[in-house]
Every structure is written in C-alpha cells, then in structure tokens.
Backbone as CSV, one residue per row, in Angstrom:
resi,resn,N_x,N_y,N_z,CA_x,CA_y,CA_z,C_x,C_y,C_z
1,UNK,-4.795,-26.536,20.106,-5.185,-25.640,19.021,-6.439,-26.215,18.373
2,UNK,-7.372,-25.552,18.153,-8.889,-25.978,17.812,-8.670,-26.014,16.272
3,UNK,-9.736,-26.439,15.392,-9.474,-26.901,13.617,-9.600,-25.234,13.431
4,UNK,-10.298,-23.878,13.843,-10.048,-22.540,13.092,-8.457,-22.553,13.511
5,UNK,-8.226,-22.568,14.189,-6.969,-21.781,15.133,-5.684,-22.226,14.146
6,UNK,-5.567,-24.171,13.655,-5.083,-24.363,12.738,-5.435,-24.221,11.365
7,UNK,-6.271,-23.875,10.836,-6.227,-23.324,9.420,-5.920,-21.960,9.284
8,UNK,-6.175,-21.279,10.513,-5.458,-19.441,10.539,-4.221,-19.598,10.779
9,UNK,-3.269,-20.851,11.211,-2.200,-20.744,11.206,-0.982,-20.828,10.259
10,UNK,-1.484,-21.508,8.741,-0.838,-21.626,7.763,-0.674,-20.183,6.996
11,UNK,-1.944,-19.676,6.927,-2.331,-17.699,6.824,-1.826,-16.980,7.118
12,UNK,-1.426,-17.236,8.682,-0.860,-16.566,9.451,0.490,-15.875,9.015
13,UNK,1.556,-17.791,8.807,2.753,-17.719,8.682,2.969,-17.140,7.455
14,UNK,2.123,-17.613,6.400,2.176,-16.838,5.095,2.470,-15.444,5.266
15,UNK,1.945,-14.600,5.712,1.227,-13.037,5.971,2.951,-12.610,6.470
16,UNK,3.378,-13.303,7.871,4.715,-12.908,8.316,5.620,-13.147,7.413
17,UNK,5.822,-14.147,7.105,7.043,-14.716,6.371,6.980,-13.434,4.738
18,UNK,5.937,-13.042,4.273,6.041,-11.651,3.125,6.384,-10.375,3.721
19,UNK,5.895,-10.402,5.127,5.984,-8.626,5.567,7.424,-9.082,6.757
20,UNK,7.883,-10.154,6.180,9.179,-10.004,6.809,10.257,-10.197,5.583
21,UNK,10.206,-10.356,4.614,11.260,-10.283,3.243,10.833,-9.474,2.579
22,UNK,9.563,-8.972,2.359,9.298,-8.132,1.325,10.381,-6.660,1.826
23,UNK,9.711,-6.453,3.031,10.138,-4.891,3.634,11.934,-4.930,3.821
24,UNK,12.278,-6.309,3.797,14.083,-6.320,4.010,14.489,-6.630,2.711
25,UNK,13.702,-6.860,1.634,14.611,-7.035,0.398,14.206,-5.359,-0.360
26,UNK,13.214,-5.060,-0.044,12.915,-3.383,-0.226,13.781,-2.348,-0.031
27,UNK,14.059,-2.716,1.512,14.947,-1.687,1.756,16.220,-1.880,1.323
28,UNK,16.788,-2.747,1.184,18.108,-3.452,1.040,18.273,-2.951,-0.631
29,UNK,17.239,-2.975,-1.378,17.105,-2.427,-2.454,17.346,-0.934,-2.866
30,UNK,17.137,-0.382,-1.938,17.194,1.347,-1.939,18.587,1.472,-1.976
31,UNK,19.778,0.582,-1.417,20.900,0.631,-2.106,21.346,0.488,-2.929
32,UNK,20.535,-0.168,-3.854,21.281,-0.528,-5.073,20.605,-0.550,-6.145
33,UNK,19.211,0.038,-6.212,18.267,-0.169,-6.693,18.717,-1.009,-8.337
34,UNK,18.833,-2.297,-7.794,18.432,-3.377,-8.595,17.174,-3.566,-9.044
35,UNK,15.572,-3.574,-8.442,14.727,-3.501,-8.669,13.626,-2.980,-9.197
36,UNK,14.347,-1.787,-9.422,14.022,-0.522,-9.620,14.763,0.871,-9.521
37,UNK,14.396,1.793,-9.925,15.682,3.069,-9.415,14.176,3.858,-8.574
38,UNK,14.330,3.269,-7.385,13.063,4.298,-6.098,13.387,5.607,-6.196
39,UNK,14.227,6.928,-6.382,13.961,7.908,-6.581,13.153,8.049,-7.439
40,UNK,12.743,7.699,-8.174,11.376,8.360,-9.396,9.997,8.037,-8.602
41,UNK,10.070,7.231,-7.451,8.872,7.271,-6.600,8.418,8.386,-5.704
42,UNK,9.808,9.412,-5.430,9.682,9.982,-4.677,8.766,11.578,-5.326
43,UNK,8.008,11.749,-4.304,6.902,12.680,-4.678,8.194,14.008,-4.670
44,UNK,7.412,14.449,-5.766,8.178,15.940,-6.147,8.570,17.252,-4.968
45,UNK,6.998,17.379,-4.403,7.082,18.315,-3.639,8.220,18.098,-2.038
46,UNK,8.051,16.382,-2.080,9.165,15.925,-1.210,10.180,16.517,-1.065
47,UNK,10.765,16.133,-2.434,11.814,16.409,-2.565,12.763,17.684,-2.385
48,UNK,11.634,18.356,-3.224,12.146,19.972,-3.045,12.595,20.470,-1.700
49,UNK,11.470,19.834,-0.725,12.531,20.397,0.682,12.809,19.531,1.374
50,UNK,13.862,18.898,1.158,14.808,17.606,1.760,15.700,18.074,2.117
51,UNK,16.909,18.393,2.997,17.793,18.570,3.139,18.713,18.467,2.710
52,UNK,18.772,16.962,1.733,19.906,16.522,1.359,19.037,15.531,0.139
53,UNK,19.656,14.890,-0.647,19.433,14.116,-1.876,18.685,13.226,-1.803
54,UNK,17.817,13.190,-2.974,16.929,11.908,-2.868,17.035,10.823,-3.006
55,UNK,18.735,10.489,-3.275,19.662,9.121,-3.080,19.697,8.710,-1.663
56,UNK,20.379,9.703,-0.996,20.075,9.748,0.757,18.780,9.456,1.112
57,UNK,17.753,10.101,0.922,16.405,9.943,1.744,16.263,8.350,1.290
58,UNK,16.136,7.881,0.013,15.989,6.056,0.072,16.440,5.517,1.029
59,UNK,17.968,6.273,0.968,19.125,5.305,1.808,18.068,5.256,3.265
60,UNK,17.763,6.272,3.714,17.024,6.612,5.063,15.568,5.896,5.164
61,UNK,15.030,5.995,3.726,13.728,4.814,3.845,14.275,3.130,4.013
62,UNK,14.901,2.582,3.299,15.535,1.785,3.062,15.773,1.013,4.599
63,UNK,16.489,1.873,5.694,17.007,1.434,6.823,15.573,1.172,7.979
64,UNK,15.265,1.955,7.482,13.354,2.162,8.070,12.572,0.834,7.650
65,UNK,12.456,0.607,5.830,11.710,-0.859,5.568,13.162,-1.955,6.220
66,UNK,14.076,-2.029,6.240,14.625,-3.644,6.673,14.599,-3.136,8.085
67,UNK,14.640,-2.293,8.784,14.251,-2.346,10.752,12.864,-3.116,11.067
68,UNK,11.801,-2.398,9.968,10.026,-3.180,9.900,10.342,-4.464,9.431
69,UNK,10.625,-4.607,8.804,11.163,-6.392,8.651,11.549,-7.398,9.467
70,UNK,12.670,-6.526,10.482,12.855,-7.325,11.382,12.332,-7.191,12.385
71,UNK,11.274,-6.057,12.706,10.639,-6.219,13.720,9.331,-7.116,13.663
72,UNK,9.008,-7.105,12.555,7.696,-8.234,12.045,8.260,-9.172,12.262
73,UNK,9.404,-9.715,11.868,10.238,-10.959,12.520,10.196,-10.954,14.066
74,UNK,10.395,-10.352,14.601,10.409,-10.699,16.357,9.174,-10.673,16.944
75,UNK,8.230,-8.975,16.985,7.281,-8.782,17.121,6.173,-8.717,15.940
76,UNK,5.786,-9.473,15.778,4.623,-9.475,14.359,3.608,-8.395,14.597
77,UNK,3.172,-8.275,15.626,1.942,-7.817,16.515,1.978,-6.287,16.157
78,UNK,3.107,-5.633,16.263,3.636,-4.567,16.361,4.276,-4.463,15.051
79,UNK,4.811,-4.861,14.592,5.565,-4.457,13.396,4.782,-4.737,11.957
80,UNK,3.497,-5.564,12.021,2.890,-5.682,10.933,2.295,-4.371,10.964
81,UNK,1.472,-3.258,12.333,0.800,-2.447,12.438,2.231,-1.329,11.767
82,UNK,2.826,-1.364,12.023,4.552,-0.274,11.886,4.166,-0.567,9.638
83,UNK,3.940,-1.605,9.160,4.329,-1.920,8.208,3.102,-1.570,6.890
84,UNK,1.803,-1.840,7.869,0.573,-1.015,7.536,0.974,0.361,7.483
85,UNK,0.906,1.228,8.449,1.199,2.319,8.269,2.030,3.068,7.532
86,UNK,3.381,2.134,7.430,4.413,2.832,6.211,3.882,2.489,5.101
87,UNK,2.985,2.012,4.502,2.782,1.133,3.052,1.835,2.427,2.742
88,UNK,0.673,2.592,3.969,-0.682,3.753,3.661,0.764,5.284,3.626
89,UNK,1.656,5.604,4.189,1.780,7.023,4.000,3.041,7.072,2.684
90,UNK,3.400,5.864,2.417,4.066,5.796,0.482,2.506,5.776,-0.271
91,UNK,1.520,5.203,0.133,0.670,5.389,-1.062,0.062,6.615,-1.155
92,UNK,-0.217,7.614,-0.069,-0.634,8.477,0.030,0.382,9.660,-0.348
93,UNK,1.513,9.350,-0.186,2.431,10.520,-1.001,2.491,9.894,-2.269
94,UNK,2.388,8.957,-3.404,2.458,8.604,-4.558,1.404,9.283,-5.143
95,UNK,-0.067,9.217,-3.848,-1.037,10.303,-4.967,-1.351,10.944,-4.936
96,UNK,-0.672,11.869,-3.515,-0.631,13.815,-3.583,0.409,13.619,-4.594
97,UNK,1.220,13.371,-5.289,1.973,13.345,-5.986,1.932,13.596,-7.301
98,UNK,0.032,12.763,-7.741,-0.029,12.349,-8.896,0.123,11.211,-9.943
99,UNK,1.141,10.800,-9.859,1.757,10.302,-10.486,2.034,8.333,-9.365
100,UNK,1.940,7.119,-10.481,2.858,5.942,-10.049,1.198,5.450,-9.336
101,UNK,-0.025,5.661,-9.881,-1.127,5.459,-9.016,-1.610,4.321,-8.635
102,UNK,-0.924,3.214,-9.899,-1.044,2.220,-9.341,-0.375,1.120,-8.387
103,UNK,0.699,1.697,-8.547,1.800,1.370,-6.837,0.838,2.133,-6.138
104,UNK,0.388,2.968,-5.763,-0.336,3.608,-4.625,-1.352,2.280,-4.221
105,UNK,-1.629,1.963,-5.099,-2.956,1.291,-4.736,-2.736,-0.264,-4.456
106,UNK,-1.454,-0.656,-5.306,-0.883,-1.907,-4.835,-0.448,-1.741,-3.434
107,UNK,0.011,-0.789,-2.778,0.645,-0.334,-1.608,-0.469,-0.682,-0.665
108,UNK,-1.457,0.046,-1.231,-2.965,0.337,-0.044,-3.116,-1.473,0.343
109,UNK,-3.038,-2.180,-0.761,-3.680,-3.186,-0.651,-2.443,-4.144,0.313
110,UNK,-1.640,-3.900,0.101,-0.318,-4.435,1.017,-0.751,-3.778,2.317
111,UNK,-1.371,-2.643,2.618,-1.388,-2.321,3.995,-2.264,-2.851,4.504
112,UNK,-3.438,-3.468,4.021,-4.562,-4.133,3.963,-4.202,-5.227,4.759
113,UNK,-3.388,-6.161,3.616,-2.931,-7.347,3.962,-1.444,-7.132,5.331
114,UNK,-1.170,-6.302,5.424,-0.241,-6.470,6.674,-1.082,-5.657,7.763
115,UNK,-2.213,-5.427,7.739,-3.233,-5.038,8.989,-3.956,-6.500,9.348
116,UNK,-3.957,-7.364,7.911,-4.174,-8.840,8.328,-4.192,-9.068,9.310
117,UNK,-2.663,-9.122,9.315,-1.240,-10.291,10.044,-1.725,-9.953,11.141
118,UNK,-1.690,-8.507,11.875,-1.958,-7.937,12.838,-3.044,-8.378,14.045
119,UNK,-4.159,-8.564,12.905,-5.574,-9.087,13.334,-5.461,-10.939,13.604
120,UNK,-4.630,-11.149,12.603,-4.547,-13.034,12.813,-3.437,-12.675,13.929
121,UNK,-2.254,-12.017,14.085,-1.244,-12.064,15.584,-2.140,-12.260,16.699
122,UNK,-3.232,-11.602,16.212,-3.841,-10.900,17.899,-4.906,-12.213,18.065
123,UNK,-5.622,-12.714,17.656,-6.488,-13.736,17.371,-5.377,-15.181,17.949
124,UNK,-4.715,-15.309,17.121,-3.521,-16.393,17.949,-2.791,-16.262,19.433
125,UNK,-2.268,-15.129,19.247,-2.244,-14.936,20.639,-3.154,-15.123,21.897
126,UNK,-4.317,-14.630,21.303,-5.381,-14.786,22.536,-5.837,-16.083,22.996
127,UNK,-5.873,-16.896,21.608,-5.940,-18.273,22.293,-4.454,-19.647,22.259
128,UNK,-3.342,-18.713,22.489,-2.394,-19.103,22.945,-1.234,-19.773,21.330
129,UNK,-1.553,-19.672,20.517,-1.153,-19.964,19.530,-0.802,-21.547,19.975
C-alpha cells in the first residue's frame, strides 16, 4: 500500500463504518421513532396516495435503510451508490414537499459524502486495498 493509498484508508473506513450505522440505526428507528416521529417527514402529496398508512410506509422505508446498511457492510461499492441515491430521492421529496428544507439539504450533503465512499471503494480496490 503506497503513503496516498494509506491515508485514503483511515477516510475510507470512516465513510463505511457511518453509512453502515447511520442507515441501520435509521431504519431501526422508523419503529419506534425514538429519534424522531418520521411521519411528519413524509411529503403530503405522498401520502395521500399510499395504500396504506404512513406508519406502514416508515415501517417499509425503515427495512429498505437497515438492508443499505448492511449491504454497505458487505458490498461498500454498491451499497454506498444504493445509499447516495436513497438520501438524493428523501431530499428531493422533502422539497417538492416544501417543507423540513434543511434535512433536504443535510440529506443532499450525506449523499455527497456516501458517493465519497463509493469513489474511495473504487480507488482502493483498483490498487488492491
């Protein structure tokens, strides 16, 4: 491992080790919302045509952020890109929404930083971690 390869590697682990607890204590949260009560995140127009309750749909996000969790745990490569993408389409329904704009934007910036991970996975990998 060359002196970049080890200073991107402390970064690295940082980057996984958040987009692997953040997204499993998140979801794990949508049960019980200890942290918060996440239905008031949910965009209005959502809601209106849901099938079923916006207690349920958490429950259904919820199982979605701790699966990205553990797939950033196995596959980083793949599941940081899975973790980007869910972070950009909560921030983007928070501000067709209106409303909560600055979670939107804390969100954006979390997708930012878990497109990181993605870019340092792929960078390590290539030269063998």
């Amino acid at each position: 491992m060359n002196n970049t390869e080890q200073k991107l590697k402390p970064v690295y682990s940082l980057l996984k080790a958040v987009f692997i607890i953040v997204p499993i204590v998140a979801g794990l949260d949508k049960f019980t919302n200890i942290l918060t009560n996440w239905e008031m995140y949910l965009n209005p127009m959502l809601a209106g045509i849901l099938p079923f309750s916006a207690k349920i749909f958490m429950m259904i996000v919820g199982l979605i952020e701790i699966t990205a969790g553990f797939i950033v745990m196995a596959k980083p490569k793949i599941g940081s890109v899975i973790v980007s993408a869910w972070l950009v389409c909560i921030a983007l329904s928070l501000l067709a929404g209106g409303h909560f704009l600055d979670v939107a934007v804390r969100d954006l910036v979390m997708a930012v930083s878990a497109f990181t991970l993605f870019k340092l996975t792929s960078i390590l990998e290539s030269s063998g971690k």
